[in-house]
Coordinates of N, CA, C and O in Angstrom, one line a residue:
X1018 N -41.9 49.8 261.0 CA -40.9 50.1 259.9 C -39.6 50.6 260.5 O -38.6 50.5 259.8
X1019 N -39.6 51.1 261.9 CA -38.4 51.2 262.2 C -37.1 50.5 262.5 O -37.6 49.7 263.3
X1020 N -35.9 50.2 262.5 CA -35.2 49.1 262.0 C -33.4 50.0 262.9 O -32.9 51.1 262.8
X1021 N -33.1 48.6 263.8 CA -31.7 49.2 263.8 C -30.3 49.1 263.1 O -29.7 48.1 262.7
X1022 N -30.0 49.9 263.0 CA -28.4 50.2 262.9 C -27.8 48.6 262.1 O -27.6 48.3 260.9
X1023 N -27.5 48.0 263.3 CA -26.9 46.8 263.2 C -28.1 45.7 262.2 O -27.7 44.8 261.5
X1024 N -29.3 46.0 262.3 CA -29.9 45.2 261.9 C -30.2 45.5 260.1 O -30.4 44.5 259.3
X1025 N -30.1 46.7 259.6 CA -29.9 47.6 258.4 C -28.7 47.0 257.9 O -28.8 46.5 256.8
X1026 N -27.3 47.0 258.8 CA -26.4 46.4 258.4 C -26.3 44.6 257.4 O -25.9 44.0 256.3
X1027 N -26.7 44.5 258.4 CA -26.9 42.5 258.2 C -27.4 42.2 256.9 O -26.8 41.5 256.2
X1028 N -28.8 43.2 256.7 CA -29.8 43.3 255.5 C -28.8 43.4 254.3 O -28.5 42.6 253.5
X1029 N -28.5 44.5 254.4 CA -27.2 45.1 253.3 C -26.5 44.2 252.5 O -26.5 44.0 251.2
X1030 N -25.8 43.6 253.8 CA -24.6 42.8 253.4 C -25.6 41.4 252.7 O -25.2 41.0 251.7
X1031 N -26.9 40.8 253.4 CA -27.2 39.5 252.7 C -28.0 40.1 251.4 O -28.5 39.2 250.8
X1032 N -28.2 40.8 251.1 CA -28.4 41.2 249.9 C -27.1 41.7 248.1 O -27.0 41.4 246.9
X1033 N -26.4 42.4 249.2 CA -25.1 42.2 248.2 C -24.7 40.8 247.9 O -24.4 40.5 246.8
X1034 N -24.6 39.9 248.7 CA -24.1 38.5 249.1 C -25.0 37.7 247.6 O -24.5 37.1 246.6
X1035 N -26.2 38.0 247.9 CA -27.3 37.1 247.3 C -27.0 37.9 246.0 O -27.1 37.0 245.2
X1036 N -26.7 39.1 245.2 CA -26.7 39.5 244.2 C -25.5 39.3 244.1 O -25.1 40.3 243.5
X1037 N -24.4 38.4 244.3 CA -23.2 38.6 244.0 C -23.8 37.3 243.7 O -24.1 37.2 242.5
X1038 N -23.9 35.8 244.8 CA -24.4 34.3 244.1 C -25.3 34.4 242.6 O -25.2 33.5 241.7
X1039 N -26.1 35.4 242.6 CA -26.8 35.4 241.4 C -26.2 36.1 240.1 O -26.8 36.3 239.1
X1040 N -24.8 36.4 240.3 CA -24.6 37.1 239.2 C -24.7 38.3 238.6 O -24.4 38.5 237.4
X1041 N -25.3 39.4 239.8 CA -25.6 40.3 239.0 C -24.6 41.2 239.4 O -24.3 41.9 238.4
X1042 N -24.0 41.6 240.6 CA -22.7 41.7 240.8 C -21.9 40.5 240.6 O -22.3 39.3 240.5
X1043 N -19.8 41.3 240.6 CA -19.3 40.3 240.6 C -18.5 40.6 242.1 O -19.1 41.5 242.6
X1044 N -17.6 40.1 242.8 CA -17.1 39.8 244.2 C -16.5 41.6 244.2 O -17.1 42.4 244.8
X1045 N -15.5 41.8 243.4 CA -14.9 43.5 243.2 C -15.7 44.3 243.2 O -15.7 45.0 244.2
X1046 N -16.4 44.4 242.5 CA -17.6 45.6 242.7 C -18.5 45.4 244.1 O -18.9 46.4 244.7
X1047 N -18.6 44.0 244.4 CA -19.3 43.9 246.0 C -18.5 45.0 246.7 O -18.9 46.1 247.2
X1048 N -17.1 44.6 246.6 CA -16.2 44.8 247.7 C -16.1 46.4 247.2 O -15.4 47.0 248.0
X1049 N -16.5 47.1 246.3 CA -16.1 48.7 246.1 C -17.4 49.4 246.5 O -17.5 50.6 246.6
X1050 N -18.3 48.5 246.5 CA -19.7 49.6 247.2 C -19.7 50.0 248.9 O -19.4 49.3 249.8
X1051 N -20.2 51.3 248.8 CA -20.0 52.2 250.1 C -21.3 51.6 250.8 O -22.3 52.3 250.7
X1052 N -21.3 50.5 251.5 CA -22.2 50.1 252.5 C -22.8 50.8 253.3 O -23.8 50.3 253.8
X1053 N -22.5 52.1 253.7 CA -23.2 52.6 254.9 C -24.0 53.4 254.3 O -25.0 53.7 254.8
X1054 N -23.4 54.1 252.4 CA -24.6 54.9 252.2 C -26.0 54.0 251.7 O -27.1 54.4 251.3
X1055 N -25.7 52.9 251.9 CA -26.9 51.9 251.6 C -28.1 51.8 252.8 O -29.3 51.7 252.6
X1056 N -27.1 51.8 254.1 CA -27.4 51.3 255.2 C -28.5 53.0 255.3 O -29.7 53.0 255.7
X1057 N -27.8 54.1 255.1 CA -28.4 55.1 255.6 C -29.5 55.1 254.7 O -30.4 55.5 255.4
X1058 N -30.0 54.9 253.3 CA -30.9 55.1 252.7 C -32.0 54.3 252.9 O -33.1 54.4 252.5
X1059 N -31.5 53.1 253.7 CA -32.6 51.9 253.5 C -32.9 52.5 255.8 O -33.4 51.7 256.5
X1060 N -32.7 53.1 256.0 CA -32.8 53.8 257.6 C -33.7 55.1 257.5 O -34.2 55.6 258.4
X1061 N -33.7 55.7 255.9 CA -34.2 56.9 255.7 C -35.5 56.8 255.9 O -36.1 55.8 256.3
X1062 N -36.1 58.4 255.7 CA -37.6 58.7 256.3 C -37.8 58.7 254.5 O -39.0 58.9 254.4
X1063 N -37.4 58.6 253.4 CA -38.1 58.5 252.6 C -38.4 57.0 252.0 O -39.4 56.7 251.5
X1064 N -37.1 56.0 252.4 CA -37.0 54.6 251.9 C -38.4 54.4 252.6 O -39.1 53.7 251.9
X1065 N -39.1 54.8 253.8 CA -39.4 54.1 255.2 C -41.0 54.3 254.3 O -41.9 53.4 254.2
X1066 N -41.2 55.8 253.6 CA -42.1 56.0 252.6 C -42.4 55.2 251.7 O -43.6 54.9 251.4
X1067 N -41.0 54.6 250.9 CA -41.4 53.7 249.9 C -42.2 52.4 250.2 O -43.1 51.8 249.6
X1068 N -41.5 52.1 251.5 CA -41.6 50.9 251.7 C -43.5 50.8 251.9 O -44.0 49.8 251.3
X1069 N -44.2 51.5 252.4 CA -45.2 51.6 253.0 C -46.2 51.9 252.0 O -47.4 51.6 252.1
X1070 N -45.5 52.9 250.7 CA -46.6 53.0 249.6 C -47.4 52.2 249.6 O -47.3 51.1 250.2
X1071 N -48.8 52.8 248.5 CA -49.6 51.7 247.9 C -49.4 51.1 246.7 O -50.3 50.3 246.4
X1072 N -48.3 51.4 245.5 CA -47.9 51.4 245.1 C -46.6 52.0 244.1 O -46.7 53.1 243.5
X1073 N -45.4 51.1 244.0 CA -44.2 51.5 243.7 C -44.1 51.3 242.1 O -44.6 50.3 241.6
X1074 N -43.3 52.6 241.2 CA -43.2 52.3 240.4 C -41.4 52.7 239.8 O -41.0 53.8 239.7
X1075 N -40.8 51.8 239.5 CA -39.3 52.4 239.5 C -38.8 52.2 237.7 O -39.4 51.6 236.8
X1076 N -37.8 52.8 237.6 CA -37.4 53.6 236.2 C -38.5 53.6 235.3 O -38.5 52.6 234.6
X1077 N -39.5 54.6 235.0 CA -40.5 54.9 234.4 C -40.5 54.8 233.1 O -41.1 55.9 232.9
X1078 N -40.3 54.4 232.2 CA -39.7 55.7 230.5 C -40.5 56.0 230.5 O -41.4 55.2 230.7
X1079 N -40.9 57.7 230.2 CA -41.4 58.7 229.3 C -41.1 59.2 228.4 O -40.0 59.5 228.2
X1080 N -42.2 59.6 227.5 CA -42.1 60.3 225.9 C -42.8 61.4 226.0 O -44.0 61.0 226.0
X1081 N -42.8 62.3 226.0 CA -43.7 64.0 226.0 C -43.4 64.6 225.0 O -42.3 64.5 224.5
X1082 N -44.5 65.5 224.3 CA -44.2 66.5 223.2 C -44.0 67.6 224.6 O -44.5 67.5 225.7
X1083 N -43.1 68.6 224.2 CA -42.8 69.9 225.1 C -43.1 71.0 224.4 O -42.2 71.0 223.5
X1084 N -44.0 72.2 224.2 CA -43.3 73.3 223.8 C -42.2 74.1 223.8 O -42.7 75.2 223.6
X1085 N -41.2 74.2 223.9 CA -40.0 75.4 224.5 C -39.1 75.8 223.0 O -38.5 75.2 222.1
X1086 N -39.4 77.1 223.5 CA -38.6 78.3 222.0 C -39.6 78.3 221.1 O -39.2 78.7 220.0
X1087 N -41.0 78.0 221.3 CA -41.9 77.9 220.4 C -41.6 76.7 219.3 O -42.1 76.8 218.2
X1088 N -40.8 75.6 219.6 CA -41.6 74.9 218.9 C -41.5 73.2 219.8 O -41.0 73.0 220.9
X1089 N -42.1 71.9 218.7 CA -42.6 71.0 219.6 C -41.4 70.3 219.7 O -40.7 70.0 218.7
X1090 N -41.2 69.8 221.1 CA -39.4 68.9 220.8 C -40.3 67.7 222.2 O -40.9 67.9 223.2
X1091 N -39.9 66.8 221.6 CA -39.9 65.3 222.2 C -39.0 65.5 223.8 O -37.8 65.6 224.0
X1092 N -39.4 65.4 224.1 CA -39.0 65.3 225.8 C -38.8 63.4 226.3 O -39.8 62.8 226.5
X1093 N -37.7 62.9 226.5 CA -37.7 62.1 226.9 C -37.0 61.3 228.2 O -35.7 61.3 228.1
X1094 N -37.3 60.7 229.2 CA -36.2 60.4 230.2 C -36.8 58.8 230.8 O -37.4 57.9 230.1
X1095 N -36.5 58.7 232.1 CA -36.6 57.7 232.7 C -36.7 58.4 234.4 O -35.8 59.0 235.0
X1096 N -38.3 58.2 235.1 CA -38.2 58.6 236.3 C -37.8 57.2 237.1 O -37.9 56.1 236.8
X1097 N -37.0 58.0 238.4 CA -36.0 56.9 239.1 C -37.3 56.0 239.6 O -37.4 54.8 239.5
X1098 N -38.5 56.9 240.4 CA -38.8 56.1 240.8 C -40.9 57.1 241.2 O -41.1 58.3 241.4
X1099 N -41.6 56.3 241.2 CA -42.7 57.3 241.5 C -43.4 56.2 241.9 O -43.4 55.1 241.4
X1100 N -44.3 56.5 243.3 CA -45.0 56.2 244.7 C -46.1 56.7 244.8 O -46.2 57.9 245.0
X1101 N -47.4 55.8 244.6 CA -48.6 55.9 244.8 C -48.8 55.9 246.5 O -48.3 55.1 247.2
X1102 N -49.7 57.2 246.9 CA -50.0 56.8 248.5 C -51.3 57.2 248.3 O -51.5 58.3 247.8
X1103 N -52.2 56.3 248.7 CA -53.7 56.4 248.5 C -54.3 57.2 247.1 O -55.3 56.6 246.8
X1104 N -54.1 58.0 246.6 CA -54.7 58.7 245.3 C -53.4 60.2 245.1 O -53.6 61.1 244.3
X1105 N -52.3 60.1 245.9 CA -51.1 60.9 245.6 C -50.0 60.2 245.2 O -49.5 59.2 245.6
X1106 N -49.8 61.3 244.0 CA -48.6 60.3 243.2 C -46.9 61.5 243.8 O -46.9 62.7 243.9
X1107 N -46.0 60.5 243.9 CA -44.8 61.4 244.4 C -43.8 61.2 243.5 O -43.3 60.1 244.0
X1108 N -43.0 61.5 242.2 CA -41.8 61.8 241.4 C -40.1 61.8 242.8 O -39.4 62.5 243.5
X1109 N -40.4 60.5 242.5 CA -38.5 60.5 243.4 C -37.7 60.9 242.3 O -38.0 60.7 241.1
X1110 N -36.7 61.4 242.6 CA -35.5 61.5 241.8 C -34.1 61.4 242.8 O -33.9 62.1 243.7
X1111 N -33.2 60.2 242.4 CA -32.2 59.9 243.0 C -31.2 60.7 242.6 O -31.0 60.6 241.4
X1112 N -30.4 61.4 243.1 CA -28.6 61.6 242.8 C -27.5 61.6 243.8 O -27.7 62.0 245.0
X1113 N -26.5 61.1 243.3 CA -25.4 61.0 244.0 C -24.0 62.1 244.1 O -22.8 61.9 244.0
X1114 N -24.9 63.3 244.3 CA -24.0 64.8 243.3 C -23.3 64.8 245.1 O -23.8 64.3 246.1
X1115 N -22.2 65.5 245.0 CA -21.4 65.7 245.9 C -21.5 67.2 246.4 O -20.5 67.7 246.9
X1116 N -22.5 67.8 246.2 CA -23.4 68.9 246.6 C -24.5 68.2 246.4 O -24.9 67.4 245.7
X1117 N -25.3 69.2 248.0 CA -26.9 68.7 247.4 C -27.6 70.1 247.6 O -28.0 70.8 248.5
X1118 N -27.6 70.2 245.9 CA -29.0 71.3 245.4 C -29.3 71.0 244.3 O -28.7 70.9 243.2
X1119 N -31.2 70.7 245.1 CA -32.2 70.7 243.8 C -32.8 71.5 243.5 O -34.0 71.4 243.4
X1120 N -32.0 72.6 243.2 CA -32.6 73.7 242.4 C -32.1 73.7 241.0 O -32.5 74.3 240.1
X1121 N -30.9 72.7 240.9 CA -30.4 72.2 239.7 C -31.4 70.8 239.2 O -30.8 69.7 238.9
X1122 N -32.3 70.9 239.1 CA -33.0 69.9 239.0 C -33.9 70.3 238.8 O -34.4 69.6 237.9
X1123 N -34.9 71.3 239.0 CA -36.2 71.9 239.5 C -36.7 71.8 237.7 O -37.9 71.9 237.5
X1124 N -35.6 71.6 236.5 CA -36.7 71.8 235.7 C -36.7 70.2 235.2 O -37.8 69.7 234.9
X1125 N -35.9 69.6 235.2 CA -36.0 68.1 235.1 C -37.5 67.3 236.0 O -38.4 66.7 235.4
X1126 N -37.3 67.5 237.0 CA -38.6 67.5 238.0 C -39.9 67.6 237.3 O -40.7 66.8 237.0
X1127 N -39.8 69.1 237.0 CA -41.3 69.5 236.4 C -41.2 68.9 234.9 O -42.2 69.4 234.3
X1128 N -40.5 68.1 234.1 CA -40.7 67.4 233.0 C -41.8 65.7 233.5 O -42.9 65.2 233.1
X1129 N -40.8 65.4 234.7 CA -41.5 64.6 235.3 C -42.4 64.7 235.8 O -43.1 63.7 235.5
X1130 N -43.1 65.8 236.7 CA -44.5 65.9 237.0 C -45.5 66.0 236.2 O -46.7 65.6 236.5
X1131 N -44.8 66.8 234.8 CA -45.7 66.7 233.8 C -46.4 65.3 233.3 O -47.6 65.1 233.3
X1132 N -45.3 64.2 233.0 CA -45.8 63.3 232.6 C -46.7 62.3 233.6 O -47.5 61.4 233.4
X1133 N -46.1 62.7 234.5 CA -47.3 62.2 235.6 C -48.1 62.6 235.7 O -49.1 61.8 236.0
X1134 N -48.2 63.9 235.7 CA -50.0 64.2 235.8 C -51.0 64.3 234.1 O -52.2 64.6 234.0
X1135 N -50.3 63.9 233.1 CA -50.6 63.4 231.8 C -51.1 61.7 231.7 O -51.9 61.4 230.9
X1136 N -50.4 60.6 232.7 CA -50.9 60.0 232.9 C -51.8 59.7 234.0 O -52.3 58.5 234.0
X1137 N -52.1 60.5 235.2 CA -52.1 59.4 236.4 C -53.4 61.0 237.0 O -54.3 60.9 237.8
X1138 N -53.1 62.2 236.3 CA -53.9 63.2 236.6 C -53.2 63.8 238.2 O -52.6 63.1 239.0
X1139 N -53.6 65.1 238.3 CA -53.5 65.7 239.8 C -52.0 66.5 240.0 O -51.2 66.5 239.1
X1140 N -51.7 67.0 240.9 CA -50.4 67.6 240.8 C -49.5 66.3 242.1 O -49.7 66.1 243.3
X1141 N -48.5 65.7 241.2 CA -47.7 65.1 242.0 C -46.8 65.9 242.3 O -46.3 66.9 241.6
X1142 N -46.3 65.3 243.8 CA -45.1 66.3 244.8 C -43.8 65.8 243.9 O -43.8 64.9 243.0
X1143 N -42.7 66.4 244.2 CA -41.7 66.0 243.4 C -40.7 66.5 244.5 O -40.6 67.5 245.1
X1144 N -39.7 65.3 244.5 CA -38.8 64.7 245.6 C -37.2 64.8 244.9 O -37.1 63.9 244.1
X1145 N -36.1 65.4 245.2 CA -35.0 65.0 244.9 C -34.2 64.4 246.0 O -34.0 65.1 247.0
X1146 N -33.8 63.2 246.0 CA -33.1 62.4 247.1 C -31.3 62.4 246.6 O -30.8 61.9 245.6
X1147 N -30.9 63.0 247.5 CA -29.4 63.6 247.5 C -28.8 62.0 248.2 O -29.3 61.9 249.3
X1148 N -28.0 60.9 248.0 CA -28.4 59.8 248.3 C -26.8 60.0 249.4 O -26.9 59.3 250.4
X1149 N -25.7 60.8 249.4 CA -24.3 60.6 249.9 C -24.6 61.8 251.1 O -23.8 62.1 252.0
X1150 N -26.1 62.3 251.1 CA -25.8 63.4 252.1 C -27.6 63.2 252.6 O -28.2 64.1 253.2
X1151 N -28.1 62.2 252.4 CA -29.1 61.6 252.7 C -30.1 62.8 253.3 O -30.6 62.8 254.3
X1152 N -30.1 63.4 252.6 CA -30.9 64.5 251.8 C -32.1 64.5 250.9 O -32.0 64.1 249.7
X1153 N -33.4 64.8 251.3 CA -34.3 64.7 250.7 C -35.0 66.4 250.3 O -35.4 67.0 251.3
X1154 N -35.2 67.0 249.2 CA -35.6 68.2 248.7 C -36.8 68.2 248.1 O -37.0 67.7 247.0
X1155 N -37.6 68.8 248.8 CA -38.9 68.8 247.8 C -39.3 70.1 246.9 O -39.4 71.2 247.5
X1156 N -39.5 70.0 245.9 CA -39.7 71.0 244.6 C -40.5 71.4 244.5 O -40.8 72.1 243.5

């Protein structure tokens, strides 16, 4: 799984390339994305995780009743991304904050772990991935 530099690069670029021919970017926005934080995320020790899972599951939606203030309020989101590794489930959470602390996060997190272990059972780890400072925090 390990991969160089230059070779991370290439990936990048024929991938922007191929989503630019398909439409889903257009040529400007190719040209305004920051390639190297791509390059570093797809080089990371957590991508290197994803890649190897036993199974990936990305933007989740959830619906939760929550207690808080005593009474029941609908809890709802979207997890970025959650990774089965043999019978452990892991809650990724992506951001692009220009500080990295996931202590500002820590309760968003545990909304997410809740609903994972509501469906899937067990205590999943819960991951915030700081993506500009390629930063990974676990909760």
């Amino acid at each position: 799984c390990d991969i160089t530099k230059e070779k991370a690069k290439e990936y990048v670029e024929e991938l922007l390339l191929e989503a630019q021919d398909r439409g889903f970017l257009r040529k400007e926005q190719v040209e305004c994305i920051d390639k190297t934080l791509i390059v570093k995320f797809y080089m990371s020790d957590i991508a290197k995780r994803i890649a190897l899972a036993d199974e990936v599951m990305k933007e989740v939606p959830f619906t939760q009743l929550e207690e808080i203030d005593g009474e029941s309020v609908a809890v709802q989101g979207i997890i970025d991304c959650i990774i089965r590794e043999k019978d452990k489930y892991t809650v990724i959470d992506f951001k692009t904050d220009e500080t990295a602390d996931g202590q500002k996060y820590k309760e968003q997190l545990a909304y997410y772990a809740e609903a994972v272990r509501k469906v899937f059972g067990g205590e999943p780890e819960k991951i915030v991935y700081f993506i500009k400072h390629d930063k990974q925090e676990f909760l």
